[in-house]
Coordinates of C-alpha atoms in Angstrom, one line a residue:
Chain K
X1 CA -36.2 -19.2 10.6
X2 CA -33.7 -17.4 12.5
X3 CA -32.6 -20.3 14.5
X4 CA -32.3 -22.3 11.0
X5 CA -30.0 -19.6 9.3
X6 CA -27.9 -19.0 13.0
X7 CA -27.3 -22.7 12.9
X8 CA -25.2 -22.8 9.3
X9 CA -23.5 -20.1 11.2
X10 CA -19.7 -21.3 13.3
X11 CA -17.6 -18.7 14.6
X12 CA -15.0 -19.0 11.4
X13 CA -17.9 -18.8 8.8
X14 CA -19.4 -15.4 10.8
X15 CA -15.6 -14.3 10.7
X16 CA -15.0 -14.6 7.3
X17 CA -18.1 -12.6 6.5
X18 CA -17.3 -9.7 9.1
X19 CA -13.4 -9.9 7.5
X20 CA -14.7 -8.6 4.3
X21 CA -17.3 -6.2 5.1
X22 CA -14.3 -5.0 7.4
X23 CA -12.1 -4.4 4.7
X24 CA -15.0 -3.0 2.3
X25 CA -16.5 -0.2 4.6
X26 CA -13.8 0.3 7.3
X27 CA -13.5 -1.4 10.9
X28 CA -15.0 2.2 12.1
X29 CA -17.5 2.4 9.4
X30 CA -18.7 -1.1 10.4
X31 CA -21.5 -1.6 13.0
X32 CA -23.7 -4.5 13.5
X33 CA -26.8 -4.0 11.7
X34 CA -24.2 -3.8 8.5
X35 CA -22.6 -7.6 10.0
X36 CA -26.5 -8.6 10.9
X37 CA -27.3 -7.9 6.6
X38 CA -24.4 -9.4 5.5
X39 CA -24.1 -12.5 7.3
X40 CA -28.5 -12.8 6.6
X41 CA -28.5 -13.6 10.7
X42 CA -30.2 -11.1 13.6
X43 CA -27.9 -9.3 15.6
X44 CA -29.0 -11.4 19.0
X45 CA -27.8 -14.2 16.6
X46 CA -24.0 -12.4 16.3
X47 CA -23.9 -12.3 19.8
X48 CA -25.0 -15.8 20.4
X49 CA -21.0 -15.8 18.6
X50 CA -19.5 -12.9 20.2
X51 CA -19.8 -10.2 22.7
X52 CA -19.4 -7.4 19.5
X53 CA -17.6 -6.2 16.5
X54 CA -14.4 -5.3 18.4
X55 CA -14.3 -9.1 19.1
X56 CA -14.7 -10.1 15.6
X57 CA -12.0 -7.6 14.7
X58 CA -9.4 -9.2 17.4
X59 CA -10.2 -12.5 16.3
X60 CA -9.5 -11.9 12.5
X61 CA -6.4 -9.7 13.3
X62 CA -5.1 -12.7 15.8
X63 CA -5.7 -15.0 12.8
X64 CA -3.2 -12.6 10.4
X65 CA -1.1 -12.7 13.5
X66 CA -0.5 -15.8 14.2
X67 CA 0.2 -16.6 10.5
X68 CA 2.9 -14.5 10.7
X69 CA 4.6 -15.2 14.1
X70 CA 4.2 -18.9 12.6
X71 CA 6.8 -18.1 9.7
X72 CA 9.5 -16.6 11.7
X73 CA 8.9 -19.9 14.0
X74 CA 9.8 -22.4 10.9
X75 CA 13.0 -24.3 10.1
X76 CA 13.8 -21.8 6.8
X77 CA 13.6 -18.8 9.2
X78 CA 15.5 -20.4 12.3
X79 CA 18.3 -22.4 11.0
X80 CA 21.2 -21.2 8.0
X81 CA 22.7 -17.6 7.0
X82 CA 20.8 -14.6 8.2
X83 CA 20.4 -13.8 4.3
X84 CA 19.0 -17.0 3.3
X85 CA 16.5 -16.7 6.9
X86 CA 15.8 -13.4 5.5
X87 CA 14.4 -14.4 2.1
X88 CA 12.5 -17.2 3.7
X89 CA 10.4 -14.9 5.7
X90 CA 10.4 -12.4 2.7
X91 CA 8.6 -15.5 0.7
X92 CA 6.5 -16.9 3.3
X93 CA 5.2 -13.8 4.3
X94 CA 4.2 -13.1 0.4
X95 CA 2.4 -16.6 0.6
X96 CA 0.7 -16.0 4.0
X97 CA -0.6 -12.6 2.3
X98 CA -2.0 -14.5 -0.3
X99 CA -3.5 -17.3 1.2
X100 CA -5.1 -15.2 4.2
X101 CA -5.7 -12.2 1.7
X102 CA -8.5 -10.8 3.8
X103 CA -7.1 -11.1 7.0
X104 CA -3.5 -9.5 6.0
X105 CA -5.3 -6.3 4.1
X106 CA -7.0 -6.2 7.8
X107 CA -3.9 -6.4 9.5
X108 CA -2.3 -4.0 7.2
X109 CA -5.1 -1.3 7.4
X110 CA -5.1 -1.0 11.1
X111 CA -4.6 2.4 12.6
X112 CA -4.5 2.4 16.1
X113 CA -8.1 4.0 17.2
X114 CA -9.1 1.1 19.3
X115 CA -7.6 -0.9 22.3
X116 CA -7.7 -3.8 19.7
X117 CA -5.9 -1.8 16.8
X118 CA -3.1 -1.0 18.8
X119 CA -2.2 -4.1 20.3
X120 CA -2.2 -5.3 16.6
X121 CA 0.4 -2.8 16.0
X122 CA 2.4 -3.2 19.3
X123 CA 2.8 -7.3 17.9
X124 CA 3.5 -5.6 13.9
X125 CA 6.7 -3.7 15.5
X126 CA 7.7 -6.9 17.4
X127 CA 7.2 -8.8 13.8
X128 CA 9.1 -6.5 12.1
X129 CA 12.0 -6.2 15.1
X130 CA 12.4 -10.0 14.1
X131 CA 12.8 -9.1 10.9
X132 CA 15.3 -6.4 11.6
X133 CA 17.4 -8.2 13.7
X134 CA 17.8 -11.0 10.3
X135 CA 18.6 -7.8 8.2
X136 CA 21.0 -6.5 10.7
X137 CA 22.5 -10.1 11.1
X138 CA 23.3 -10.8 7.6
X139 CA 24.9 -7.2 7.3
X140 CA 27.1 -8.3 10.0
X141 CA 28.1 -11.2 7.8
X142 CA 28.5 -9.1 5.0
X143 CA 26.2 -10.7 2.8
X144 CA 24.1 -7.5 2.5
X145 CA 25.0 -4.6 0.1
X146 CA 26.6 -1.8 2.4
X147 CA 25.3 1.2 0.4
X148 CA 21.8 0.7 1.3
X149 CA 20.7 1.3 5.0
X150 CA 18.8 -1.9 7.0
X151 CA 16.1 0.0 8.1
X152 CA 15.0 1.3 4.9
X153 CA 15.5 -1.5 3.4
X154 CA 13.2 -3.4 6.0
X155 CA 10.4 -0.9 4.8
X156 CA 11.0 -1.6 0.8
X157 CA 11.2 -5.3 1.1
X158 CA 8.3 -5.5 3.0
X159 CA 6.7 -2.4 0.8
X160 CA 7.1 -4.6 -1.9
X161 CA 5.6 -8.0 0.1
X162 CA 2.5 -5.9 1.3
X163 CA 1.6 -4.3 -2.4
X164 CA 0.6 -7.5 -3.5
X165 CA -2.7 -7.2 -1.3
X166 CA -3.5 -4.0 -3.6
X167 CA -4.0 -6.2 -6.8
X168 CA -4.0 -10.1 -6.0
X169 CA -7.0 -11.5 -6.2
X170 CA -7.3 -15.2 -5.0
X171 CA -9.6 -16.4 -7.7
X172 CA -6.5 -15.9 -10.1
X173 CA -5.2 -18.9 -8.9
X174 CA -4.3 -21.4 -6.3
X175 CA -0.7 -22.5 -4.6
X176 CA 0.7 -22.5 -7.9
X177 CA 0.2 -18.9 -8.7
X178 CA 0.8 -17.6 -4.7
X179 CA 4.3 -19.6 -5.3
X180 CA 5.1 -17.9 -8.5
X181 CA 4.3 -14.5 -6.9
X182 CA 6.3 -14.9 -4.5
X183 CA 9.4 -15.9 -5.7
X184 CA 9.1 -12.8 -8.1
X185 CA 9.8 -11.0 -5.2
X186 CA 12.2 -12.8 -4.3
X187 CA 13.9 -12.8 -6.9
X188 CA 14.1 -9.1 -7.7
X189 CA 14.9 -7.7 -4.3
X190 CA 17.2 -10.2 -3.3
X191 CA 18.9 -10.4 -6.9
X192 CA 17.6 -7.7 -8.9
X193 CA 16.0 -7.0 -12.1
X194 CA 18.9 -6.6 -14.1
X195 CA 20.9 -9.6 -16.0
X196 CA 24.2 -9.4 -14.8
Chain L
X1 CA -14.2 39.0 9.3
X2 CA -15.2 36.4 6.6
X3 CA -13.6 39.0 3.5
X4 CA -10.6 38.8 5.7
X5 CA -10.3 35.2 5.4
X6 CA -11.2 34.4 2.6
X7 CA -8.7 36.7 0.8
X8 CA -5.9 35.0 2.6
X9 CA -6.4 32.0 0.7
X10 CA -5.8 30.9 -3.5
X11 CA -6.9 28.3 -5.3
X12 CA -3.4 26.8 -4.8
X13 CA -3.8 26.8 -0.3
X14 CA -7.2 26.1 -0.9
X15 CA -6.4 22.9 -2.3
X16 CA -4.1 22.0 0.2
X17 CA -6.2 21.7 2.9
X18 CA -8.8 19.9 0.9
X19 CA -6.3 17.1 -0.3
X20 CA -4.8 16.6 3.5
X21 CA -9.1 16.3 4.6
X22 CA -9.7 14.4 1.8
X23 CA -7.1 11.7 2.7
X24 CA -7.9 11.6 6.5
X25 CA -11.4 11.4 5.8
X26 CA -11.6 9.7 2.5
X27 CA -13.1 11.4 -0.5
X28 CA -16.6 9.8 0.1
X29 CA -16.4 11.0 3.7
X30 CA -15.7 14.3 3.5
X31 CA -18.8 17.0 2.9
X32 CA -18.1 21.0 2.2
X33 CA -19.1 21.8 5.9
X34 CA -15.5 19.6 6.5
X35 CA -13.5 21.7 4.0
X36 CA -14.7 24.9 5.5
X37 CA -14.0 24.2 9.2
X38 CA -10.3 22.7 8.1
X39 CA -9.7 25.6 5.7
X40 CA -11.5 27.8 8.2
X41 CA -14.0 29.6 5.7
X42 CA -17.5 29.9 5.0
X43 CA -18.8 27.4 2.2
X44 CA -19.8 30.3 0.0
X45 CA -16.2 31.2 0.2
X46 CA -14.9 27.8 -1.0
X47 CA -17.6 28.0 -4.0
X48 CA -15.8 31.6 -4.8
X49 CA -12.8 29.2 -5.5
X50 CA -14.4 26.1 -6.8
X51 CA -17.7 24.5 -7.8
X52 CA -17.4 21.8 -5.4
X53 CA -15.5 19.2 -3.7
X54 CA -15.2 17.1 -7.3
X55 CA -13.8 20.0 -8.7
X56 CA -10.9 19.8 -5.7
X57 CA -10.7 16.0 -6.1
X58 CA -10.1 16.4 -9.9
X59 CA -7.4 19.3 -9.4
X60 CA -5.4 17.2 -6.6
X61 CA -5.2 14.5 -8.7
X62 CA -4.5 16.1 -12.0
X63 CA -2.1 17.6 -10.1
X64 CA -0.6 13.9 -9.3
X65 CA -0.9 13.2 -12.8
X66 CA 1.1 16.0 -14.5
X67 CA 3.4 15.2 -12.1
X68 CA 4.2 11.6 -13.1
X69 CA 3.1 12.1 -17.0
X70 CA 5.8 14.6 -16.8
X71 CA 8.7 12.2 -15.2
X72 CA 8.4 9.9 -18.9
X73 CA 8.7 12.9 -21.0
X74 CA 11.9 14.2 -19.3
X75 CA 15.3 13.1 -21.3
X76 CA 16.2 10.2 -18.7
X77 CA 13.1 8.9 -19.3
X78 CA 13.4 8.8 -23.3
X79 CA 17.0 8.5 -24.2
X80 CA 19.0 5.6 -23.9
X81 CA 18.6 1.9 -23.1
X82 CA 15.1 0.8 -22.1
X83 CA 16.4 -0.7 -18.8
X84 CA 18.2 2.6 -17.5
X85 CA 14.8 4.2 -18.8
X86 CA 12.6 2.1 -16.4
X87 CA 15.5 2.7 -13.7
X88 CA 15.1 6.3 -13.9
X89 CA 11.4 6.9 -13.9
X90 CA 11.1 4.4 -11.0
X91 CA 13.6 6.9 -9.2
X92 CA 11.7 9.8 -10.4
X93 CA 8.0 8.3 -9.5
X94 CA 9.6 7.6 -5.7
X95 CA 10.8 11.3 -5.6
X96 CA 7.9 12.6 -7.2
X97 CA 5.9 10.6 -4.5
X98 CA 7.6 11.9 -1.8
X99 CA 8.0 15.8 -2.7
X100 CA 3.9 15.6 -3.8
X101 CA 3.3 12.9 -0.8
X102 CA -0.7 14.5 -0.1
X103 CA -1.6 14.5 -4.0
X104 CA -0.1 10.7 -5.0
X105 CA -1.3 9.1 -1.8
X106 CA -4.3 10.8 -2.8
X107 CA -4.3 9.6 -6.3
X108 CA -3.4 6.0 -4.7
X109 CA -6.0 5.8 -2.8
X110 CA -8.4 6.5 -6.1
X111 CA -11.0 3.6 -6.3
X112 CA -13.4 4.8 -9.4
X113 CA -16.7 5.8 -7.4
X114 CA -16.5 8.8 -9.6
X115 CA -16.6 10.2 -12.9
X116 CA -13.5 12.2 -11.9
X117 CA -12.2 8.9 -10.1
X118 CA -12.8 6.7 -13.2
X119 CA -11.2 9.4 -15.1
X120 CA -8.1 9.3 -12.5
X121 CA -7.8 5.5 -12.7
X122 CA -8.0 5.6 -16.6
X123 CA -4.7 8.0 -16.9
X124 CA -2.9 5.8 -14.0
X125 CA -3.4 2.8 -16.7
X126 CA -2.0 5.2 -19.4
X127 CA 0.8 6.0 -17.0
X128 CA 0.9 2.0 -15.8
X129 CA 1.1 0.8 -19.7
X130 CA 4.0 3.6 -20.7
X131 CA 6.4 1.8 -17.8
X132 CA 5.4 -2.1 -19.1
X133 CA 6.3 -0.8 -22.9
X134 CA 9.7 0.4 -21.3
X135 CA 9.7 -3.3 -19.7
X136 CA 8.5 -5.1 -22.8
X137 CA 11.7 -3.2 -25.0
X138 CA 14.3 -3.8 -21.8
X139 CA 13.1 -7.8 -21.8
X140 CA 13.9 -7.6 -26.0
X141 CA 17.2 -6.2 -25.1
X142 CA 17.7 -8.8 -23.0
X143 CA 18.4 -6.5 -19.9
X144 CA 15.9 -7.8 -17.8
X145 CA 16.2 -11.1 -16.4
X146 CA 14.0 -14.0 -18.1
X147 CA 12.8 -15.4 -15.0
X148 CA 10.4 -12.9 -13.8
X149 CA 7.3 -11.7 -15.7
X150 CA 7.1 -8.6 -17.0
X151 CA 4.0 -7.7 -15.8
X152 CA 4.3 -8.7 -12.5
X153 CA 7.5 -7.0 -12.0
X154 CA 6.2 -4.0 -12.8
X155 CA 3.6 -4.2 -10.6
X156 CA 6.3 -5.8 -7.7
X157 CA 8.9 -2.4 -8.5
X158 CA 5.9 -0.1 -8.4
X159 CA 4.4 -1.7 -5.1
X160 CA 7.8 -0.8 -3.4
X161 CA 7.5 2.9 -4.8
X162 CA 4.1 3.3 -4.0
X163 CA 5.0 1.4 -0.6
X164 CA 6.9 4.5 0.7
X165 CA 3.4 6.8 0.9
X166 CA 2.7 4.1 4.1
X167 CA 5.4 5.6 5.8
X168 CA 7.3 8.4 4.6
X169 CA 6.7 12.2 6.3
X170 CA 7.8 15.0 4.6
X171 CA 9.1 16.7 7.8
X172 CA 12.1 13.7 8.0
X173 CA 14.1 15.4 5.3
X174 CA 14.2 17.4 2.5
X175 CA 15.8 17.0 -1.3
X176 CA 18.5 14.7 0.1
X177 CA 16.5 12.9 2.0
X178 CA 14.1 12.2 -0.7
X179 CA 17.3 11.5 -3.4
X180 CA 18.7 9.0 -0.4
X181 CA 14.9 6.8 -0.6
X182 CA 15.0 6.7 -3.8
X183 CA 18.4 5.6 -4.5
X184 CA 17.6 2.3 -2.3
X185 CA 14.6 1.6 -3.6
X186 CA 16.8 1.9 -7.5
X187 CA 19.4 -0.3 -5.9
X188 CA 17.1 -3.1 -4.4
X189 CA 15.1 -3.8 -6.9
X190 CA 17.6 -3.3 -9.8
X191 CA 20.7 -4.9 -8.6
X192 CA 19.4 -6.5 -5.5
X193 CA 19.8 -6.8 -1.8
X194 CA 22.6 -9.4 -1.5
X195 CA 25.9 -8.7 -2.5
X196 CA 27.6 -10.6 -5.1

């Protein structure tokens, strides 16, 4: 029975159950007799997969990871104004929250106690140096208001981008509605909410 | 040696301690043998004060609430055009946020496992539907741009507020400091990052 149930198990399917128990009762509050119940598989069949939970852990964070180091590698974030690069990551990195919802609240959770955690937030820094440097580039082009300082504004744009994992909920919709999210954002901290 | 103590501390320090415990450990996490080693007193000495950790939970948040209920009831908040309305309680729920950072993150952080939680998440969707009225009346005079739903925006403009509790520390700055936050977060999302 065990070697039945292990079998409709691959290493993304176990991954995508670990994900969410992750995110429901903390990476530390995790172990794997919880993964074992919640995947319906033995622990000997978990590490048939993987040597333990750190491994899952790495592997989902990497996943979050490379979504995001992918978007700052595309034509809209390499090519053009600084400004315009700038709001292409700013939406792309709304729709990669979206579309990898669990993986992102993962990412975004992390807090350093493990060797894992804090590589995941030595690669978060170099993400958001890229993004930095774009911010600090379009200010040198002037086509970022003076009166509000790059680094702060990093924080609030991105603020704004992360907050989305506190309420979206991907049954609400498909590309359509991860689109339309995202180019609210866009369109109120690169433009504003007022009408002129 | 425990009189001692105990008389060094109110209901006011007590709580203190409790909220910065119960948001490293997480309300579900924390017992009353954590309270009294952070606070440093016997258990019976916390249960001179209060009838238990609930009753700390419920007076942190409250605390979190009168804060923000108050912000809509001061004058910028009810006089004048809907859309410098929403401006100014955004600016006051990001300074509010940062001068009470332990008792909003705290309040944040709320997920309803509770009868005082539910209770807390019920007067956040109070606070919630008192800033989309001031939305609804900004969109009818025609202050708000068309493009961007109401309801998501308000969501989107509180994520940013909300988004400063990730990273702001108390010991970076005082009143101006606070003002300086706020006053970015007022000019991104109303008027917008790029310049004209």
């Amino acid at each position: 029975m065990s070697m039945a149930k292990r079998d409709t198990y691959t290493p993304e399917s176990l991954l995508a159950v670990a994900v969410e128990v992750f995110n429901e009762r903390g990476y530390d509050g995790t172990s794997m007799e919880h993964l074992s119940k919640a995947a319906g598989i033995s622990k000997s069949s978990i590490y048939h997969h993987v040597r333990g939970k750190e491994e899952l852990l790495r592997r989902a964070i990497s996943r979050a990871l490379d979504g995001l180091f992918a978007v700052v590698e595309e034509a809209g974030a390499r090519e053009g104004r600084a400004i315009d690069r700038l709001e292409y990551v700013a939406r792309r990195t709304a729709e990669l929250l979206m579309s990898e919802l669990p993986y992102v609240t993962l990412l975004l959770r992390v807090r350093g106690n493990t060797g894992t955690e804090r590589w995941a937030m030595e690669r978060r820094r170099e993400f958001d140096q890229r993004v930095a440097a774009l911010l600090k580039q379009a200010a040198a082009d002037g086509d970022l208001r003076e009166d509000v300082d790059a680094r702060l504004a990093t924080r609030l744009l991105f603020g704004m981008v992360n907050s989305i994992a506190e309420w979206y909920r991907p049954e609400s919709g498909g590309e359509a509605e991860r689109e339309r999210v995202a180019e609210a954002v866009v369109r109120i901290a690169f433009r504003g909410l007022r009408t002129d």
